[in-house]
Amino acid sequence: MRLLKGGRLLLLLKITLGLGSLWMLSLLSRPKTSWDPTYFLSYSWLEYTDADGGPETACNCSEILRGERQALEQAKLLTLTEDFRKSVHIPDEYYINATKDCREFKLSRKYLTLPLSQEEEDFPLAYSIVVHHKVQNFERLLRAIYVPHNIYCIHVDKKSDPSIFSTIMAITSCFPNIFMVSKPVSVVYAAWPRVQADLNCMADLYEASTKWKYFINLCGQDFPLKTNLEMVRMLRSLKGGNSLESEKMPEGKKSRVTKSYKIVDGNIQGSGKAKEPPPFNLPILSGNAYIVVSRGYVRSVLEDSRIQTLIEWAKDTYSPDEFLWATIQRIPGVPGSARPHPKYDMSDMHAIARLVKWDGHEGSLGSVHAVYPECHGNHVRSICVYGAGDLKWMLKQHHLFANKFDMDTDPIAIYCLEKYLRQKALAELH
């Protein structure tokens, strides 16, 4: 680190003397007119270390990330211990009480409250996060992706327990660039309301700021694989393009869009009626609920009359989130779109939006038919809920985010990943 002069040296001495918290508070209140590299000093307080305490520190994350067997076996045994599971759990009451003093909450939880680089500040992102339970999962995700120049819309399922809503509201109220969606809906798995939740956040984000460049939608069990700076650089390289799964609809899924479905008692079921063909003879493509798209794509979703017609047509289909965004991506004239020709098809492994392990595509390392190695956690709805043993492989992939993570399945996987990302973000400063 280069030598600091005058007042900067005094600040460094204050940190050394254990007065860093006071210095941090004064720094936060200091007006900022342009990015200043001397702000780097503040972030030494934001590195996750063993000194923070917590039972996860019994694990050696460096060895876990290298895939060393002994470290992984120790971590696995630890996660099976009931006392360990209880000790890593943060109850909702903690967040309610801690957020009564927002400044202290952000300091104690080590949120990045200043930009780490001018490059990142000049390229803000917009996030939609749909949540229905597991507040601790949500808060760990939020902390991992939070920077003050991005903007975040949070959608809490209307049918969630009121305590979930009030806890998440308490957390978001501490940040000026995070807000609750203006029109929450009751989300139904595989039905239209799941799409509507993201649409409502899209509209709120579009109206809230004209500065953000890309939109990313998440759920509470996602976690990043890249630092914010890495994401910014990868998104810049898209040159206005979008990155999402969009490929030919498999035969086994075609009934999802040729037959009509409806919600009955909170669940989706077939109506027995055939649907009209899609409007404008649009080819319906298969995709994923999670996307990385430009502001122009979002503008088209909200304003293009062709897309509005497609949206109305899609409201009685099955799992519309798994074809709507993919289909819009192939409509001519949509910013960042690709031609509908099969040569432009993109699989989930080539898109950067989301890394997901489906159990039907897993296999041993030596298998020529497996898409990815076997899951080290467990499966929910055929999706791998990651364990610590998945991290080495995951960090070699190009995706921005991965799904699913769960504190109840493997808290060490989340701990080691967030520690790795924070250390990497701070190392990028030098």
Short mmCIF file of C-alpha atoms in Angstrom, two decimals:
data_model
loop_
_atom_site.label_atom_id
_atom_site.label_comp_id
_atom_site.label_asym_id
_atom_site.label_seq_id
_atom_site.Cartn_x
_atom_site.Cartn_y
_atom_site.Cartn_z
CA MET A 1 0.00 0.00 0.00
CA ARG A 2 1.37 3.41 -0.91
CA LEU A 3 2.25 5.86 1.86
CA LEU A 4 -0.50 8.14 3.08
CA LYS A 5 0.16 11.71 4.15
CA GLY A 6 -1.25 14.09 6.73
CA GLY A 7 -4.79 13.29 7.74
CA ARG A 8 -4.68 9.95 5.92
CA LEU A 9 -1.84 8.77 8.13
CA LEU A 10 -3.80 9.84 11.20
CA LEU A 11 -6.75 7.78 9.98
CA LEU A 12 -4.53 4.76 9.58
CA LEU A 13 -3.26 5.20 13.12
CA LYS A 14 -6.83 5.36 14.37
CA ILE A 15 -7.57 2.04 12.74
CA THR A 16 -4.48 0.53 14.28
CA LEU A 17 -5.61 1.77 17.67
CA GLY A 18 -8.96 0.10 17.25
CA LEU A 19 -10.92 3.24 16.40
CA GLY A 20 -11.76 2.09 12.90
CA SER A 21 -15.49 2.02 13.58
CA LEU A 22 -15.55 5.71 14.42
CA TRP A 23 -13.46 6.49 11.38
CA MET A 24 -15.77 4.44 9.18
CA LEU A 25 -18.79 6.35 10.45
CA SER A 26 -17.19 9.69 9.66
CA LEU A 27 -16.16 8.42 6.24
CA LEU A 28 -19.71 7.35 5.44
CA SER A 29 -21.00 10.83 6.21
CA ARG A 30 -18.34 12.50 4.09
CA PRO A 31 -19.71 13.92 0.80
CA LYS A 32 -18.32 12.19 -2.25
CA THR A 33 -18.02 14.07 -5.52
CA SER A 34 -15.88 11.58 -7.44
CA TRP A 35 -14.34 8.18 -6.95
CA ASP A 36 -11.33 8.39 -4.64
CA PRO A 37 -8.78 5.53 -4.41
CA THR A 38 -7.95 6.51 -0.83
CA TYR A 39 -11.38 5.11 0.09
CA PHE A 40 -9.78 1.66 -0.27
CA LEU A 41 -8.53 1.99 3.28
CA SER A 42 -12.02 1.63 4.68
CA TYR A 43 -12.57 -1.80 3.21
CA SER A 44 -10.01 -3.57 5.35
CA TRP A 45 -12.83 -3.68 7.89
CA LEU A 46 -15.06 -5.51 5.45
CA GLU A 47 -13.01 -8.65 4.88
CA TYR A 48 -14.49 -11.80 6.37
CA THR A 49 -11.98 -13.37 8.75
CA ASP A 50 -11.88 -16.01 11.46
CA ALA A 51 -11.78 -13.14 13.96
CA ASP A 52 -15.47 -12.56 13.17
CA GLY A 53 -16.23 -15.71 15.12
CA GLY A 54 -18.95 -18.19 14.23
CA PRO A 55 -18.84 -21.98 14.04
CA GLU A 56 -18.09 -21.97 10.29
CA THR A 57 -14.57 -20.76 11.04
CA ALA A 58 -13.76 -24.31 12.14
CA CYS A 59 -13.63 -25.13 8.42
CA ASN A 60 -10.70 -24.47 6.15
CA CYS A 61 -12.33 -22.70 3.22
CA SER A 62 -9.09 -22.52 1.22
CA GLU A 63 -8.80 -26.30 1.28
CA ILE A 64 -12.52 -26.72 0.58
CA LEU A 65 -12.30 -24.51 -2.50
CA ARG A 66 -9.37 -26.59 -3.72
CA GLY A 67 -11.51 -29.70 -3.30
CA GLU A 68 -9.25 -31.38 -0.75
CA ARG A 69 -10.97 -34.53 0.47
CA GLN A 70 -10.16 -34.30 4.17
CA ALA A 71 -11.45 -30.73 4.46
CA LEU A 72 -14.63 -31.68 2.59
CA GLU A 73 -15.22 -34.71 4.79
CA GLN A 74 -14.78 -32.62 7.93
CA ALA A 75 -17.20 -30.02 6.58
CA LYS A 76 -19.74 -32.73 5.72
CA LEU A 77 -19.58 -34.20 9.21
CA LEU A 78 -19.98 -30.77 10.72
CA THR A 79 -23.11 -29.97 8.69
CA LEU A 80 -24.70 -33.21 9.93
CA THR A 81 -24.33 -32.07 13.54
CA GLU A 82 -27.52 -30.69 15.02
CA ASP A 83 -25.65 -28.34 17.37
CA PHE A 84 -23.74 -26.88 14.41
CA ARG A 85 -26.92 -26.31 12.43
CA LYS A 86 -28.50 -24.50 15.36
CA SER A 87 -25.41 -22.41 16.00
CA VAL A 88 -25.20 -21.04 12.44
CA HIS A 89 -28.88 -20.16 12.25
CA ILE A 90 -29.69 -16.46 12.52
CA PRO A 91 -33.29 -16.03 13.75
CA ASP A 92 -35.60 -13.45 12.22
CA GLU A 93 -35.72 -11.65 15.56
CA TYR A 94 -32.04 -10.77 15.16
CA TYR A 95 -32.74 -8.83 11.97
CA ILE A 96 -35.73 -7.06 13.48
CA ASN A 97 -33.66 -5.88 16.44
CA ALA A 98 -30.40 -5.21 14.58
CA THR A 99 -32.01 -3.01 11.94
CA LYS A 100 -33.32 -0.61 14.55
CA ASP A 101 -29.86 0.95 14.20
CA CYS A 102 -29.25 0.77 10.45
CA ARG A 103 -25.76 2.22 10.56
CA GLU A 104 -24.59 -0.31 13.11
CA PHE A 105 -26.36 -3.12 11.24
CA LYS A 106 -24.54 -2.32 8.00
CA LEU A 107 -21.22 -2.02 9.81
CA SER A 108 -21.60 -5.22 11.83
CA ARG A 109 -22.79 -7.20 8.78
CA LYS A 110 -19.98 -5.67 6.67
CA TYR A 111 -22.08 -4.30 3.82
CA LEU A 112 -20.16 -2.50 1.09
CA THR A 113 -21.53 1.01 1.52
CA LEU A 114 -19.10 2.73 -0.84
CA PRO A 115 -18.23 1.91 -4.46
CA LEU A 116 -15.11 -0.19 -4.88
CA SER A 117 -14.26 1.31 -8.26
CA GLN A 118 -15.30 4.00 -10.70
CA GLU A 119 -15.80 1.29 -13.31
CA GLU A 120 -18.51 -0.32 -11.20
CA GLU A 121 -20.12 2.97 -10.23
CA ASP A 122 -20.44 3.90 -13.91
CA PHE A 123 -22.24 0.63 -14.72
CA PRO A 124 -25.11 0.14 -12.23
CA LEU A 125 -27.25 -2.99 -12.29
CA ALA A 126 -30.90 -3.62 -11.40
CA TYR A 127 -32.02 -6.67 -9.44
CA SER A 128 -35.37 -8.32 -8.83
CA ILE A 129 -35.35 -10.77 -5.92
CA VAL A 130 -38.42 -12.97 -5.35
CA VAL A 131 -38.58 -14.40 -1.81
CA HIS A 132 -41.08 -16.44 0.18
CA HIS A 133 -39.15 -17.85 3.15
CA LYS A 134 -35.68 -18.34 4.68
CA VAL A 135 -34.81 -14.76 5.61
CA GLN A 136 -31.22 -15.66 6.48
CA ASN A 137 -30.67 -17.05 2.96
CA PHE A 138 -32.06 -13.82 1.53
CA GLU A 139 -29.92 -11.57 3.72
CA ARG A 140 -26.73 -13.47 2.93
CA LEU A 141 -27.53 -13.16 -0.78
CA LEU A 142 -28.31 -9.45 -0.43
CA ARG A 143 -25.08 -8.79 1.43
CA ALA A 144 -23.10 -10.65 -1.25
CA ILE A 145 -24.47 -8.57 -4.14
CA TYR A 146 -25.06 -5.23 -2.44
CA VAL A 147 -23.28 -2.10 -3.63
CA PRO A 148 -24.66 1.41 -3.19
CA HIS A 149 -24.93 2.29 -6.89
CA ASN A 150 -27.03 -0.73 -7.90
CA ILE A 151 -30.81 -0.82 -7.37
CA TYR A 152 -32.81 -3.68 -5.87
CA CYS A 153 -36.52 -4.56 -5.95
CA ILE A 154 -37.67 -7.17 -3.43
CA HIS A 155 -40.84 -9.18 -3.99
CA VAL A 156 -42.12 -11.10 -0.96
CA ASP A 157 -44.83 -13.61 -1.79
CA LYS A 158 -48.18 -12.23 -0.56
CA LYS A 159 -49.02 -15.55 1.06
CA SER A 160 -45.76 -15.67 3.05
CA ASP A 161 -45.94 -15.53 6.82
CA PRO A 162 -46.34 -11.89 7.95
CA SER A 163 -43.16 -12.25 10.01
CA ILE A 164 -41.19 -12.92 6.81
CA PHE A 165 -42.53 -9.74 5.24
CA SER A 166 -41.87 -7.59 8.31
CA THR A 167 -38.33 -8.95 8.73
CA ILE A 168 -37.39 -8.34 5.11
CA MET A 169 -39.03 -4.93 5.25
CA ALA A 170 -36.86 -4.09 8.27
CA ILE A 171 -33.71 -5.08 6.36
CA THR A 172 -34.56 -3.22 3.16
CA SER A 173 -35.55 -0.05 5.05
CA CYS A 174 -31.88 0.41 5.98
CA PHE A 175 -30.86 0.98 2.35
CA PRO A 176 -31.96 3.88 0.11
CA ASN A 177 -31.46 1.85 -3.09
CA ILE A 178 -33.51 -1.18 -2.00
CA PHE A 179 -37.31 -1.16 -2.06
CA MET A 180 -40.22 -3.53 -1.76
CA VAL A 181 -42.24 -4.11 -4.94
CA SER A 182 -45.26 -1.84 -5.27
CA LYS A 183 -47.62 -4.66 -6.31
CA PRO A 184 -46.86 -7.99 -4.61
CA VAL A 185 -48.70 -11.10 -5.79
CA SER A 186 -49.37 -14.57 -4.42
CA VAL A 187 -46.83 -16.68 -6.26
CA VAL A 188 -47.93 -20.11 -7.52
CA TYR A 189 -45.27 -22.58 -8.62
CA ALA A 190 -45.31 -23.17 -12.41
CA ALA A 191 -48.11 -20.62 -12.92
CA TRP A 192 -48.38 -17.08 -14.24
CA PRO A 193 -47.99 -15.21 -10.91
CA ARG A 194 -44.31 -16.26 -10.81
CA VAL A 195 -43.77 -14.22 -13.98
CA GLN A 196 -45.96 -11.39 -12.73
CA ALA A 197 -43.77 -10.99 -9.67
CA ASP A 198 -40.75 -10.26 -11.87
CA LEU A 199 -42.80 -8.10 -14.25
CA ASN A 200 -43.92 -5.92 -11.35
CA CYS A 201 -40.33 -5.48 -10.18
CA MET A 202 -39.23 -4.77 -13.76
CA ALA A 203 -41.76 -1.94 -13.99
CA ASP A 204 -40.76 -0.49 -10.61
CA LEU A 205 -37.05 -0.64 -11.41
CA TYR A 206 -37.56 0.94 -14.83
CA GLU A 207 -39.46 3.85 -13.31
CA ALA A 208 -37.16 4.22 -10.29
CA SER A 209 -33.93 4.89 -12.21
CA THR A 210 -32.79 5.69 -15.73
CA LYS A 211 -29.14 4.82 -15.02
CA TRP A 212 -28.97 1.06 -14.66
CA LYS A 213 -27.64 -0.95 -17.60
CA TYR A 214 -28.70 -4.57 -17.02
CA PHE A 215 -31.50 -6.40 -15.22
CA ILE A 216 -30.89 -9.63 -13.28
CA ASN A 217 -33.66 -11.56 -11.55
CA LEU A 218 -32.98 -13.80 -8.56
CA CYS A 219 -34.71 -15.88 -5.94
CA GLY A 220 -33.78 -16.18 -2.28
CA GLN A 221 -31.78 -19.37 -2.81
CA ASP A 222 -29.44 -17.99 -5.46
CA PHE A 223 -25.87 -16.91 -4.75
CA PRO A 224 -23.29 -15.10 -6.89
CA LEU A 225 -20.23 -16.78 -8.35
CA LYS A 226 -18.63 -13.51 -9.42
CA THR A 227 -17.76 -10.21 -7.77
CA ASN A 228 -19.67 -7.12 -8.85
CA LEU A 229 -16.63 -5.94 -10.84
CA GLU A 230 -16.41 -9.26 -12.66
CA MET A 231 -20.12 -9.04 -13.48
CA VAL A 232 -19.74 -5.49 -14.80
CA ARG A 233 -16.89 -6.50 -17.08
CA MET A 234 -18.74 -9.57 -18.35
CA LEU A 235 -21.87 -7.53 -19.03
CA ARG A 236 -19.90 -4.82 -20.82
CA SER A 237 -18.49 -7.53 -23.06
CA LEU A 238 -22.03 -8.41 -24.18
CA LYS A 239 -22.14 -5.04 -25.98
CA GLY A 240 -25.85 -4.60 -25.30
CA GLY A 241 -26.72 -8.24 -25.89
CA ASN A 242 -28.69 -10.45 -23.50
CA SER A 243 -27.63 -13.77 -21.99
CA LEU A 244 -30.32 -16.31 -21.22
CA GLU A 245 -31.31 -19.84 -22.13
CA SER A 246 -33.31 -19.88 -25.37
CA GLU A 247 -33.56 -23.02 -27.49
CA LYS A 248 -35.98 -25.33 -29.25
CA MET A 249 -38.91 -26.50 -27.14
CA PRO A 250 -38.53 -30.23 -26.29
CA GLU A 251 -41.40 -32.43 -27.43
CA GLY A 252 -42.20 -33.37 -23.85
CA LYS A 253 -42.86 -29.76 -22.91
CA LYS A 254 -45.03 -28.68 -25.85
CA SER A 255 -48.29 -29.46 -24.02
CA ARG A 256 -47.40 -26.64 -21.63
CA VAL A 257 -48.21 -24.12 -24.37
CA THR A 258 -50.81 -26.01 -26.45
CA LYS A 259 -53.23 -26.65 -23.59
CA SER A 260 -54.84 -24.22 -21.16
CA TYR A 261 -54.15 -24.24 -17.41
CA LYS A 262 -55.72 -22.50 -14.44
CA ILE A 263 -55.07 -21.96 -10.75
CA VAL A 264 -57.35 -23.92 -8.42
CA ASP A 265 -56.94 -23.67 -4.63
CA GLY A 266 -53.45 -22.26 -4.98
CA ASN A 267 -52.21 -24.90 -7.42
CA ILE A 268 -52.02 -25.05 -11.19
CA GLN A 269 -54.01 -27.69 -13.07
CA GLY A 270 -55.12 -28.38 -16.61
CA SER A 271 -58.47 -27.03 -17.78
CA GLY A 272 -58.93 -29.63 -20.50
CA LYS A 273 -59.10 -26.92 -23.17
CA ALA A 274 -56.77 -26.42 -26.11
CA LYS A 275 -55.10 -23.05 -26.55
CA GLU A 276 -55.09 -20.87 -29.62
CA PRO A 277 -51.76 -20.79 -31.48
CA PRO A 278 -49.30 -18.14 -30.28
CA PRO A 279 -49.81 -14.62 -31.62
CA PHE A 280 -48.01 -13.48 -34.79
CA ASN A 281 -46.96 -17.12 -35.42
CA LEU A 282 -44.16 -16.61 -32.92
CA PRO A 283 -41.95 -19.66 -32.36
CA ILE A 284 -42.18 -20.55 -28.66
CA LEU A 285 -38.70 -21.25 -27.31
CA SER A 286 -37.69 -23.16 -24.19
CA GLY A 287 -35.74 -21.35 -21.51
CA ASN A 288 -35.32 -20.58 -17.85
CA ALA A 289 -36.98 -18.34 -15.29
CA TYR A 290 -33.73 -16.45 -14.65
CA ILE A 291 -32.23 -13.99 -17.09
CA VAL A 292 -29.58 -11.35 -17.67
CA VAL A 293 -31.01 -8.71 -20.00
CA SER A 294 -30.36 -5.12 -21.05
CA ARG A 295 -32.44 -2.11 -20.09
CA GLY A 296 -33.66 -2.05 -23.70
CA TYR A 297 -35.01 -5.60 -23.37
CA VAL A 298 -36.92 -4.56 -20.24
CA ARG A 299 -38.31 -1.51 -22.02
CA SER A 300 -39.61 -3.78 -24.80
CA VAL A 301 -41.23 -6.12 -22.27
CA LEU A 302 -43.07 -3.16 -20.74
CA GLU A 303 -43.94 -1.24 -23.91
CA ASP A 304 -43.80 -3.39 -27.09
CA SER A 305 -47.36 -4.20 -28.19
CA ARG A 306 -46.27 -7.56 -29.64
CA ILE A 307 -44.87 -8.61 -26.28
CA GLN A 308 -47.94 -7.37 -24.44
CA THR A 309 -50.05 -9.58 -26.71
CA LEU A 310 -47.73 -12.54 -26.06
CA ILE A 311 -47.97 -11.94 -22.30
CA GLU A 312 -51.77 -12.05 -22.39
CA TRP A 313 -51.64 -15.26 -24.43
CA ALA A 314 -49.19 -16.86 -21.96
CA LYS A 315 -51.21 -16.27 -18.80
CA ASP A 316 -53.00 -19.64 -18.93
CA THR A 317 -49.98 -21.76 -19.84
CA TYR A 318 -47.93 -24.09 -17.64
CA SER A 319 -44.64 -22.73 -16.29
CA PRO A 320 -44.62 -19.62 -18.50
CA ASP A 321 -41.40 -18.44 -16.83
CA GLU A 322 -39.63 -21.27 -18.68
CA PHE A 323 -40.55 -20.02 -22.16
CA LEU A 324 -41.64 -16.35 -22.04
CA TRP A 325 -38.24 -14.69 -21.62
CA ALA A 326 -36.66 -17.17 -24.04
CA THR A 327 -39.29 -16.39 -26.67
CA ILE A 328 -39.01 -12.61 -26.25
CA GLN A 329 -35.25 -12.97 -26.73
CA ARG A 330 -35.89 -14.19 -30.31
CA ILE A 331 -38.42 -11.53 -31.37
CA PRO A 332 -36.92 -9.29 -34.08
CA GLY A 333 -36.31 -5.73 -32.92
CA VAL A 334 -36.02 -6.48 -29.19
CA PRO A 335 -32.75 -4.88 -27.99
CA GLY A 336 -30.05 -7.47 -27.44
CA SER A 337 -32.11 -10.25 -29.03
CA ALA A 338 -30.96 -13.06 -31.33
CA ARG A 339 -32.53 -14.33 -34.51
CA PRO A 340 -35.08 -17.16 -34.07
CA HIS A 341 -33.01 -19.50 -36.27
CA PRO A 342 -31.81 -22.66 -34.47
CA LYS A 343 -28.19 -21.65 -35.08
CA TYR A 344 -28.72 -18.94 -32.45
CA ASP A 345 -30.11 -21.30 -29.82
CA MET A 346 -28.44 -20.95 -26.41
CA SER A 347 -28.42 -23.55 -23.65
CA ASP A 348 -28.28 -22.84 -19.93
CA MET A 349 -24.63 -23.92 -19.88
CA HIS A 350 -23.68 -21.33 -22.51
CA ALA A 351 -25.75 -18.47 -21.07
CA ILE A 352 -24.21 -16.67 -18.10
CA ALA A 353 -27.45 -16.15 -16.18
CA ARG A 354 -27.63 -19.18 -13.90
CA LEU A 355 -25.75 -22.37 -13.09
CA VAL A 356 -28.14 -25.19 -12.15
CA LYS A 357 -27.41 -28.89 -11.70
CA TRP A 358 -30.34 -31.03 -12.81
CA ASP A 359 -30.12 -34.57 -11.46
CA GLY A 360 -30.88 -36.07 -14.88
CA HIS A 361 -27.72 -34.53 -16.33
CA GLU A 362 -25.33 -35.37 -13.49
CA GLY A 363 -22.71 -38.10 -13.68
CA SER A 364 -19.27 -39.24 -12.71
CA LEU A 365 -16.22 -37.30 -13.85
CA GLY A 366 -15.35 -39.99 -16.36
CA SER A 367 -18.79 -40.08 -17.99
CA VAL A 368 -18.97 -38.72 -21.56
CA HIS A 369 -22.75 -38.33 -21.23
CA ALA A 370 -22.85 -36.27 -18.02
CA VAL A 371 -23.24 -32.50 -18.35
CA TYR A 372 -21.76 -31.89 -14.91
CA PRO A 373 -20.43 -33.85 -11.91
CA GLU A 374 -22.67 -35.33 -9.28
CA CYS A 375 -24.29 -33.14 -6.64
CA HIS A 376 -22.55 -32.96 -3.26
CA GLY A 377 -25.68 -31.74 -1.46
CA ASN A 378 -29.23 -33.02 -2.01
CA HIS A 379 -31.99 -32.55 -4.58
CA VAL A 380 -35.21 -30.54 -4.43
CA ARG A 381 -37.52 -30.79 -7.47
CA SER A 382 -34.67 -32.49 -9.36
CA ILE A 383 -32.31 -29.53 -8.72
CA CYS A 384 -29.09 -29.87 -6.75
CA VAL A 385 -28.99 -27.92 -3.49
CA TYR A 386 -25.26 -27.37 -3.41
CA GLY A 387 -22.81 -28.67 -0.85
CA ALA A 388 -19.28 -27.51 -0.13
CA GLY A 389 -17.96 -30.21 -2.46
CA ASP A 390 -19.58 -28.45 -5.43
CA LEU A 391 -17.66 -25.19 -4.97
CA LYS A 392 -14.43 -26.09 -6.77
CA TRP A 393 -16.32 -27.02 -9.93
CA MET A 394 -18.74 -24.10 -9.70
CA LEU A 395 -16.03 -21.45 -9.49
CA LYS A 396 -14.58 -22.65 -12.80
CA GLN A 397 -17.84 -21.88 -14.61
CA HIS A 398 -18.65 -18.59 -16.34
CA HIS A 399 -22.11 -18.10 -14.84
CA LEU A 400 -22.87 -15.04 -12.72
CA PHE A 401 -25.10 -16.90 -10.24
CA ALA A 402 -25.87 -20.44 -9.13
CA ASN A 403 -29.02 -22.07 -7.78
CA LYS A 404 -29.76 -23.55 -5.22
CA PHE A 405 -28.13 -22.82 -1.89
CA ASP A 406 -29.71 -23.44 1.48
CA MET A 407 -28.42 -22.69 4.98
CA ASP A 408 -30.39 -25.72 6.17
CA THR A 409 -28.58 -28.02 3.73
CA ASP A 410 -24.99 -26.77 3.78
CA PRO A 411 -24.18 -23.46 5.51
CA ILE A 412 -20.47 -24.06 4.92
CA ALA A 413 -20.95 -23.88 1.15
CA ILE A 414 -22.45 -20.40 1.52
CA TYR A 415 -19.89 -19.28 4.10
CA CYS A 416 -16.87 -20.30 2.03
CA LEU A 417 -18.33 -18.85 -1.16
CA GLU A 418 -19.17 -15.47 0.35
CA LYS A 419 -15.76 -15.33 2.07
CA TYR A 420 -14.04 -16.10 -1.23
CA LEU A 421 -16.01 -13.44 -3.10
CA ARG A 422 -15.39 -10.75 -0.50
CA GLN A 423 -11.65 -11.44 -0.42
CA LYS A 424 -11.55 -11.38 -4.21
CA ALA A 425 -13.49 -8.11 -4.39
CA LEU A 426 -11.06 -6.45 -1.99
CA ALA A 427 -8.06 -7.94 -3.78
CA GLU A 428 -9.30 -6.39 -7.03
CA LEU A 429 -8.60 -2.98 -5.53
CA HIS A 430 -4.85 -3.44 -5.68
#
